[in-house]
Tab-separated table of C-alpha atoms in Angstrom:
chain	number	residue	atom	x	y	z
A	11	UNK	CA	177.965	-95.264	-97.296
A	12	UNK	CA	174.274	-94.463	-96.103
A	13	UNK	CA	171.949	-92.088	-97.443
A	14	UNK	CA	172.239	-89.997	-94.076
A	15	UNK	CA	176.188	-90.100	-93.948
A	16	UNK	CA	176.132	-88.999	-97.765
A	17	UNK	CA	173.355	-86.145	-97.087
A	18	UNK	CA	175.171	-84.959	-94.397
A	19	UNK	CA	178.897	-84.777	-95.877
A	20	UNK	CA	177.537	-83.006	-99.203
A	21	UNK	CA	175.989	-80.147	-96.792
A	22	UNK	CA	179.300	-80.223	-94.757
A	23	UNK	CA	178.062	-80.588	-91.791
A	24	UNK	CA	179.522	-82.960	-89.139
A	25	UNK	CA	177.368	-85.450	-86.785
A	26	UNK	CA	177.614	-83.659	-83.787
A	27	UNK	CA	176.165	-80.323	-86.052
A	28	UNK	CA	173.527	-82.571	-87.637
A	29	UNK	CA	172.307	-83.494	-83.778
A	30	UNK	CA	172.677	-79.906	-82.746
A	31	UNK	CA	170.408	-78.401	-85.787
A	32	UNK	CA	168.176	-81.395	-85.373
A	33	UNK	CA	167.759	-82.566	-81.879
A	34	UNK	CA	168.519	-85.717	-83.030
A	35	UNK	CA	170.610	-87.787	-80.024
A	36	UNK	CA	174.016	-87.812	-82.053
A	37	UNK	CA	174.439	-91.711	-80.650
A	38	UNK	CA	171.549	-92.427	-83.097
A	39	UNK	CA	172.909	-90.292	-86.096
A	40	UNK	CA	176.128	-92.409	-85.397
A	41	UNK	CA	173.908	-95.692	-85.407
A	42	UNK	CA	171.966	-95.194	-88.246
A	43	UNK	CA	174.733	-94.175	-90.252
A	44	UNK	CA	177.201	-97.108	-89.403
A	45	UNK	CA	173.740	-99.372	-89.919
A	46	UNK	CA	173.568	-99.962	-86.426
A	47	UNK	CA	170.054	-98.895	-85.994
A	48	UNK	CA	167.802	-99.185	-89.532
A	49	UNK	CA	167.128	-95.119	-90.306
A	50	UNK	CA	163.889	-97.093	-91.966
A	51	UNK	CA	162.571	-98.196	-88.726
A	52	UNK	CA	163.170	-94.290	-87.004
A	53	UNK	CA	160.431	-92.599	-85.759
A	54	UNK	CA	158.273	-90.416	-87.981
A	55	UNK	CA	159.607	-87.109	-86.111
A	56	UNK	CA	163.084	-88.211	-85.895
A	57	UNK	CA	163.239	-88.422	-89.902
A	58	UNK	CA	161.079	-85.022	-90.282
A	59	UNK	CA	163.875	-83.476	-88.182
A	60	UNK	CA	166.972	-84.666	-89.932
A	61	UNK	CA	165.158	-84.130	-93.613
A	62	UNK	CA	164.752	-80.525	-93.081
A	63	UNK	CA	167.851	-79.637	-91.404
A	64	UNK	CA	169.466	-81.393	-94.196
A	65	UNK	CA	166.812	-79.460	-97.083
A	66	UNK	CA	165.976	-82.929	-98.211
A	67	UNK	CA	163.104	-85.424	-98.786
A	68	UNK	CA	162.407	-87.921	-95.763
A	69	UNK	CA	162.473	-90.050	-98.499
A	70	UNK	CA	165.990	-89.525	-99.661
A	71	UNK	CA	167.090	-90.630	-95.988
A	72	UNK	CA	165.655	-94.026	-96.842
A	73	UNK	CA	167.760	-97.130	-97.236
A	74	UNK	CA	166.629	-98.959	-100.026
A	75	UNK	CA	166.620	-102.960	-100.750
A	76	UNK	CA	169.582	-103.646	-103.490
């Protein structure tokens, strides 16, 4: 599971919520959570969005090499 998807389901929100809160297109939410799209590679802005709707670090939406 990503670091977005598991963010976002401990705050109980749902993707379309997420998008609403954040601006964030909820086609890219979907994308970076299935891995579609790498969240690493987002825009500077996008991440600042999603971090504070979700009270976290930008960092913490990171995916990080295993």
């Amino acid at each position: 599971m990503s670091n977005l998807k598991n963010i976002r389901s401990q705050r109980g929100l749902s993707q379309s919520k997420l998008a609403e809160l954040s601006g964030v297109n909820l086609r890219m939410i979907q994308y970076y959570e299935q891995g579609v799209k790498d969240i690493n590679s987002a825009q500077a802005n996008t991440l600042y969005q999603l971090a504070k709707v979700l009270e976290c670090n930008i960092e913490d939406l990171l995916e990080r090499d295993v």
